Amino acid sequence: MSKSHFIWGTATSSYQIEGAVREGGRGVSIWDTFCQEPGRILDGSDGSVACDHYHRFQEDVKLIADLGCNGYRFSLSWPRILPDGTGKINPEGIAFYNRLIDTLLEHGITPFVTLYHWDLPQNCKYGWLNRETAKAFGEYAKICFDAFGDRVHNWMTLNESWCSAVLGYGLDVFAPGIQDSHLPYIAAHNLLLAHGFAVQKFRAGGYPGEIGIANNCDWREPLTCDPQDLEASERALQFFYGWYTDPLFTGEYPELMRSRLGKRLPEFSADEKKMLIGSTDFLGLNHYTSSYASGYPPQNAGSEVVGNGGLSDDQDVYLIPIPGAEKTDMNWAIVPWGLRKLLNWIAKRYKNTPIYITENGCAAPEPDEESAKNDIMRQKYLRDYIAEAMKAKNEDKVDLRGYFCWTLMDNFEWTSGYMRHFGLVRCTPEKLDRIPKGSYYTYKNIIKNNG
Ligand code: NOJ
């Protein structure tokens, strides 16, 4: 692949930026409902106005173009296209995304479209616990391929299914807000089937281009060379990225999950396996942070035992913070070398399948415009993480095809409301003005120097 084909982009998602939730015929999503539950969102806010991208998308595309990006990752809102989840198509929703896609193309920006970034139509009864939702997703995906597939050639089915399943159905943190130690495995299973149904439609329809998935993963560095620590690190990665990726290659969950969970892990039927195997043209990676992993309970007081949420008993991995690592405003440790190691792990496990970094970025405390313009932490984060990604690509020969910075502008950061700032551009709910930050220019230079 020639150097200039590398994709440099920014990433966003529908509920986090669009606003206009009651406009243009959009239906209700589980996040609209969840935000209304008292105490769910840190500042009591919701995505009803967000960045008002629905009305200001032209300004936003211009900002992306001025950055020098040749790609933009955004998501389609399922309830904007199918207000009830299934059935009647909303022409205004289709028209909105047509305008956005056409504007991107006019600016020479390739659209990378995520079909699902957590805003499930409220009407999909029982959500991801129901196989019907997976079926409905396949139908919805086909509608999107038919409507946009002439111009969109880079698709992602699902964003961070780990979060949908674990935070939504395990830890009661994300919509729909369920706490349970078993249901995440069911939700994950249906999410994977949803991916499979969508890809089946894509391939059967002969649409041009490629389709993949955006899975998230932190790096887990073995604490020592002790075999228990090495296996703990491997187990943590298989329970994180492997859970949502192995089935797309083998039709099975990772071996370390199967051996620990036995009958608690659902199984794919022979037909479903057939559908899933080979169902991804590339792998997306959303990555932000790293920690040590150990198979032994920590001895020192500074250690934390944090498994992957409610499933930590199943994993039995002790996660230990990396000493001295600075933390972002999400309290996530900044460990650039973790990205290179993770890219190598993925490349090795999945036979050098093409990879896109579909998200990477930094939340920094920015109480005012001045601090946003001098966002030193974010500038350094981007420089250092991108340098490690480039080492993986150029020195380790990982087939890395692109990098999408999370995110274009400050937006609705789920349960943190508008209190966490990831944007290259400042955008506050009070003013909605777009003000490029220091990191906007840093990223622009990185793109220029690498392009
Ligand atoms: C993960 C999600 O995909 C995105 O929606 C979120 O805003 C960022 N990472 C930061 O938490």
Short mmCIF file of C-alpha atoms in Angstrom, two decimals, residues 173-446:
data_model
loop_
_atom_site.label_atom_id
_atom_site.label_comp_id
_atom_site.label_asym_id
_atom_site.label_seq_id
_atom_site.Cartn_x
_atom_site.Cartn_y
_atom_site.Cartn_z
CA VAL A 173 -23.35 1.62 33.79
CA PHE A 174 -24.56 2.11 30.21
CA ALA A 175 -28.00 1.80 28.63
CA PRO A 176 -30.10 -0.21 29.10
CA GLY A 177 -28.72 -0.40 32.66
CA ILE A 178 -28.75 -4.03 33.73
CA GLN A 179 -26.60 -5.68 36.38
CA ASP A 180 -25.88 -9.35 35.92
CA SER A 181 -22.90 -11.66 35.67
CA HIS A 182 -24.28 -13.89 32.95
CA LEU A 183 -26.28 -11.66 30.58
CA PRO A 184 -23.21 -9.98 29.01
CA TYR A 185 -22.39 -13.34 27.40
CA ILE A 186 -25.87 -13.48 25.90
CA ALA A 187 -25.77 -9.88 24.72
CA ALA A 188 -22.31 -10.42 23.21
CA HIS A 189 -23.55 -13.51 21.41
CA ASN A 190 -26.43 -11.61 19.80
CA LEU A 191 -24.15 -8.71 18.90
CA LEU A 192 -21.84 -11.12 17.10
CA LEU A 193 -24.79 -12.63 15.28
CA ALA A 194 -25.91 -9.12 14.33
CA HIS A 195 -22.48 -8.55 12.81
CA GLY A 196 -22.81 -11.83 10.95
CA PHE A 197 -26.28 -11.06 9.58
CA ALA A 198 -25.15 -7.63 8.36
CA VAL A 199 -22.05 -9.00 6.64
CA GLN A 200 -24.12 -11.74 5.05
CA LYS A 201 -26.38 -9.08 3.52
CA PHE A 202 -23.39 -7.03 2.43
CA ARG A 203 -21.72 -9.89 0.65
CA ALA A 204 -24.93 -11.32 -0.84
CA GLY A 205 -25.85 -7.87 -2.18
CA GLY A 206 -22.53 -7.50 -3.97
CA TYR A 207 -22.00 -3.99 -2.63
CA PRO A 208 -18.59 -2.57 -3.41
CA GLY A 209 -16.00 -2.07 -0.68
CA GLU A 210 -15.10 -3.61 2.63
CA ILE A 211 -16.78 -4.31 5.93
CA GLY A 212 -15.32 -4.82 9.39
CA ILE A 213 -15.95 -4.22 13.06
CA ALA A 214 -14.64 -1.73 15.64
CA ASN A 215 -13.68 -3.62 18.79
CA ASN A 216 -12.02 -2.05 21.79
CA CYS A 217 -9.14 -3.30 23.85
CA ASP A 218 -6.63 -2.11 26.43
CA TRP A 219 -3.18 -3.65 26.47
CA ARG A 220 -2.39 -6.00 29.37
CA GLU A 221 1.33 -6.25 29.94
CA PRO A 222 2.42 -9.32 31.94
CA LEU A 223 3.69 -8.08 35.29
CA THR A 224 6.66 -10.49 35.24
CA CYS A 225 7.90 -13.40 33.13
CA ASP A 226 6.28 -15.81 35.58
CA PRO A 227 4.06 -18.18 33.54
CA GLN A 228 1.06 -17.25 35.71
CA ASP A 229 1.48 -13.60 34.77
CA LEU A 230 2.02 -14.41 31.12
CA GLU A 231 -1.14 -16.44 31.06
CA ALA A 232 -3.07 -13.79 32.97
CA SER A 233 -2.12 -11.23 30.34
CA GLU A 234 -3.15 -13.56 27.53
CA ARG A 235 -6.40 -14.40 29.33
CA ALA A 236 -7.24 -10.74 29.79
CA LEU A 237 -6.69 -10.03 26.09
CA GLN A 238 -8.75 -13.02 25.01
CA PHE A 239 -11.59 -11.97 27.34
CA PHE A 240 -11.42 -8.46 25.88
CA TYR A 241 -10.57 -8.34 22.18
CA GLY A 242 -10.63 -12.09 21.52
CA TRP A 243 -14.20 -12.42 22.79
CA TYR A 244 -15.49 -10.28 19.89
CA THR A 245 -12.90 -11.17 17.28
CA ASP A 246 -12.06 -14.88 17.46
CA PRO A 247 -15.58 -15.92 16.38
CA LEU A 248 -15.12 -13.92 13.16
CA PHE A 249 -12.17 -16.12 12.28
CA THR A 250 -12.92 -19.49 13.86
CA GLY A 251 -16.63 -19.44 14.66
CA GLU A 252 -15.68 -20.06 18.30
CA TYR A 253 -14.97 -18.01 21.38
CA PRO A 254 -11.33 -17.98 22.49
CA GLU A 255 -10.05 -21.18 24.03
CA LEU A 256 -9.25 -19.58 27.38
CA MET A 257 -12.82 -18.32 27.66
CA ARG A 258 -14.32 -21.66 26.68
CA SER A 259 -12.23 -23.61 29.13
CA ARG A 260 -13.10 -21.31 32.02
CA LEU A 261 -16.76 -20.71 31.27
CA GLY A 262 -17.91 -24.06 29.93
CA LYS A 263 -21.68 -24.18 29.51
CA ARG A 264 -22.07 -20.55 30.60
CA LEU A 265 -20.82 -19.46 27.19
CA PRO A 266 -23.41 -19.79 24.42
CA GLU A 267 -22.42 -21.72 21.32
CA PHE A 268 -22.88 -20.89 17.68
CA SER A 269 -24.77 -23.41 15.54
CA ALA A 270 -23.05 -24.94 12.51
CA ASP A 271 -24.81 -22.45 10.20
CA GLU A 272 -23.94 -19.52 12.41
CA LYS A 273 -20.31 -20.58 12.49
CA LYS A 274 -20.30 -20.72 8.73
CA MET A 275 -21.78 -17.24 8.62
CA LEU A 276 -19.23 -15.83 11.06
CA ILE A 277 -16.02 -17.38 9.80
CA GLY A 278 -14.31 -14.94 7.48
CA SER A 279 -16.89 -12.23 8.15
CA THR A 280 -14.50 -9.34 8.52
CA ASP A 281 -12.34 -7.70 5.87
CA PHE A 282 -10.44 -5.67 8.43
CA LEU A 283 -10.23 -5.19 12.16
CA GLY A 284 -10.96 -1.92 13.88
CA LEU A 285 -9.24 -1.17 17.15
CA ASN A 286 -10.40 1.40 19.67
CA HIS A 287 -7.57 1.80 22.13
CA TYR A 288 -6.81 4.23 24.93
CA THR A 289 -4.85 2.71 27.82
CA SER A 290 -2.85 -0.18 29.32
CA SER A 291 -2.12 -1.86 32.62
CA TYR A 292 -0.11 -4.73 34.02
CA ALA A 293 -1.77 -8.10 34.40
CA SER A 294 -0.89 -10.69 36.98
CA GLY A 295 -2.13 -14.12 37.95
CA TYR A 296 -1.34 -13.46 41.62
CA PRO A 297 -3.25 -11.25 44.01
CA PRO A 298 -1.31 -8.02 44.40
CA GLN A 299 0.99 -7.74 47.42
CA ASN A 300 1.43 -4.01 47.60
CA ALA A 301 -1.20 -1.55 48.69
CA GLY A 302 -0.99 0.53 45.50
CA SER A 303 -2.43 -2.24 43.36
CA GLU A 304 -5.99 -2.49 42.20
CA VAL A 305 -7.90 -5.60 41.42
CA VAL A 306 -9.98 -4.58 38.46
CA GLY A 307 -11.10 -7.28 36.11
CA ASN A 308 -13.11 -6.57 33.03
CA GLY A 309 -16.00 -5.41 35.10
CA GLY A 310 -18.58 -7.81 36.42
CA LEU A 311 -16.81 -10.62 34.66
CA SER A 312 -13.64 -10.30 36.69
CA ASP A 313 -14.32 -13.48 38.63
CA ASP A 314 -14.53 -15.37 35.38
CA GLN A 315 -11.27 -13.97 34.15
CA ASP A 316 -9.37 -14.09 37.39
CA VAL A 317 -6.82 -11.52 36.33
CA TYR A 318 -5.33 -8.90 38.62
CA LEU A 319 -4.82 -5.57 36.90
CA ILE A 320 -2.09 -3.37 38.28
CA PRO A 321 -1.51 0.26 37.29
CA ILE A 322 1.69 1.08 35.43
CA PRO A 323 3.79 3.04 37.90
CA GLY A 324 4.48 6.63 36.99
CA ALA A 325 2.09 6.73 34.03
CA GLU A 326 0.31 10.06 33.76
CA LYS A 327 -3.49 9.83 33.66
CA THR A 328 -6.03 11.47 31.37
CA ASP A 329 -9.16 13.13 32.67
CA MET A 330 -10.90 9.73 32.36
CA ASN A 331 -8.32 8.44 34.82
CA TRP A 332 -6.88 6.27 32.05
CA ALA A 333 -3.11 5.75 32.19
CA ILE A 334 -1.12 7.14 29.27
CA VAL A 335 1.02 4.26 27.99
CA PRO A 336 1.92 4.79 24.31
CA TRP A 337 4.04 1.62 24.01
CA GLY A 338 0.97 -0.45 24.91
CA LEU A 339 -0.54 0.41 21.52
CA ARG A 340 2.43 -1.01 19.61
CA LYS A 341 2.35 -4.23 21.64
CA LEU A 342 -1.39 -4.60 21.18
CA LEU A 343 -1.19 -4.05 17.42
CA ASN A 344 1.44 -6.79 17.27
CA TRP A 345 -0.69 -9.13 19.37
CA ILE A 346 -3.68 -8.58 17.07
CA ALA A 347 -1.61 -8.96 13.91
CA LYS A 348 -0.17 -12.23 15.16
CA ARG A 349 -3.41 -13.71 16.42
CA TYR A 350 -5.43 -12.76 13.34
CA LYS A 351 -2.81 -13.49 10.68
CA ASN A 352 -1.99 -9.94 9.78
CA THR A 353 -5.54 -8.96 8.85
CA PRO A 354 -5.61 -5.26 7.90
CA ILE A 355 -6.15 -3.08 10.94
CA TYR A 356 -7.50 0.43 11.37
CA ILE A 357 -7.12 2.25 14.64
CA THR A 358 -10.74 3.32 14.70
CA GLU A 359 -10.36 5.35 17.91
CA ASN A 360 -7.55 6.74 20.02
CA GLY A 361 -7.49 9.98 21.94
CA CYS A 362 -7.19 11.81 25.22
CA ALA A 363 -9.57 13.52 27.62
CA ALA A 364 -7.96 16.53 29.26
CA PRO A 365 -9.38 18.87 31.88
CA GLU A 366 -10.31 22.06 30.05
CA PRO A 367 -12.30 24.45 32.18
CA ASP A 368 -11.87 27.37 29.76
CA GLU A 369 -10.89 28.34 26.24
CA GLU A 370 -7.32 29.13 27.22
CA SER A 371 -6.69 25.67 28.65
CA ALA A 372 -8.26 24.10 25.56
CA LYS A 373 -5.97 26.05 23.26
CA ASN A 374 -2.99 24.89 25.32
CA ASP A 375 -3.93 21.23 25.57
CA ILE A 376 -0.35 20.04 26.04
CA MET A 377 -1.41 16.66 27.45
CA ARG A 378 -3.50 15.80 24.41
CA GLN A 379 -0.84 17.02 21.99
CA LYS A 380 1.78 14.83 23.59
CA TYR A 381 -0.62 11.89 23.82
CA LEU A 382 -1.32 12.02 20.09
CA ARG A 383 2.32 12.45 19.11
CA ASP A 384 3.45 9.56 21.31
CA TYR A 385 0.64 7.12 20.50
CA ILE A 386 0.87 7.79 16.77
CA ALA A 387 4.66 7.33 16.88
CA GLU A 388 4.14 3.87 18.42
CA ALA A 389 1.48 3.01 15.83
CA MET A 390 3.92 3.98 13.09
CA LYS A 391 6.62 1.75 14.62
CA ALA A 392 4.17 -1.15 14.52
CA LYS A 393 3.41 -0.38 10.89
CA ASN A 394 6.87 0.41 9.57
CA GLU A 395 9.18 -1.65 11.76
CA ASP A 396 7.01 -4.58 12.84
CA LYS A 397 5.15 -4.74 9.51
CA VAL A 398 1.70 -4.77 11.05
CA ASP A 399 -0.77 -4.13 8.22
CA LEU A 400 -2.07 -0.89 9.66
CA ARG A 401 -4.23 0.99 7.19
CA GLY A 402 -5.42 4.03 9.07
CA TYR A 403 -5.74 6.06 12.25
CA PHE A 404 -8.86 7.89 13.47
CA CYS A 405 -8.45 10.33 16.31
CA TRP A 406 -11.23 10.31 18.87
CA THR A 407 -12.67 12.86 18.46
CA LEU A 408 -13.36 15.80 16.21
CA MET A 409 -15.00 18.01 18.84
CA ASP A 410 -15.95 17.87 22.49
CA ASN A 411 -19.23 16.04 22.72
CA PHE A 412 -21.63 14.04 24.86
CA GLU A 413 -19.32 11.59 26.62
CA TRP A 414 -22.02 9.13 27.72
CA THR A 415 -22.28 8.90 31.51
CA SER A 416 -19.81 11.76 31.90
CA GLY A 417 -22.17 14.09 30.03
CA TYR A 418 -20.28 17.13 28.78
CA MET A 419 -17.69 16.98 31.55
CA ARG A 420 -14.95 15.14 29.67
CA HIS A 421 -13.24 16.75 26.72
CA PHE A 422 -11.73 14.55 24.03
CA GLY A 423 -12.09 16.96 21.11
CA LEU A 424 -9.50 18.44 18.78
CA VAL A 425 -12.00 21.28 18.63
CA ARG A 426 -13.65 22.89 21.64
CA CYS A 427 -17.44 22.87 21.60
CA THR A 428 -19.41 23.63 24.74
CA PRO A 429 -23.15 23.01 25.12
CA GLU A 430 -23.57 26.67 26.14
CA LYS A 431 -22.05 28.18 23.01
CA LEU A 432 -21.64 25.44 20.42
CA ASP A 433 -18.91 27.52 18.72
CA ARG A 434 -16.20 25.40 17.16
CA ILE A 435 -12.79 26.50 18.45
CA PRO A 436 -9.75 24.52 17.25
CA LYS A 437 -7.43 23.55 20.08
CA GLY A 438 -3.64 23.22 20.13
CA SER A 439 -4.03 19.51 19.36
CA TYR A 440 -5.98 20.32 16.21
CA TYR A 441 -2.86 21.97 14.80
CA THR A 442 -0.59 19.24 16.20
CA TYR A 443 -2.67 16.56 14.51
CA LYS A 444 -2.73 18.62 11.31
CA ASN A 445 1.08 18.68 11.34
CA ILE A 446 1.31 14.96 12.03
#
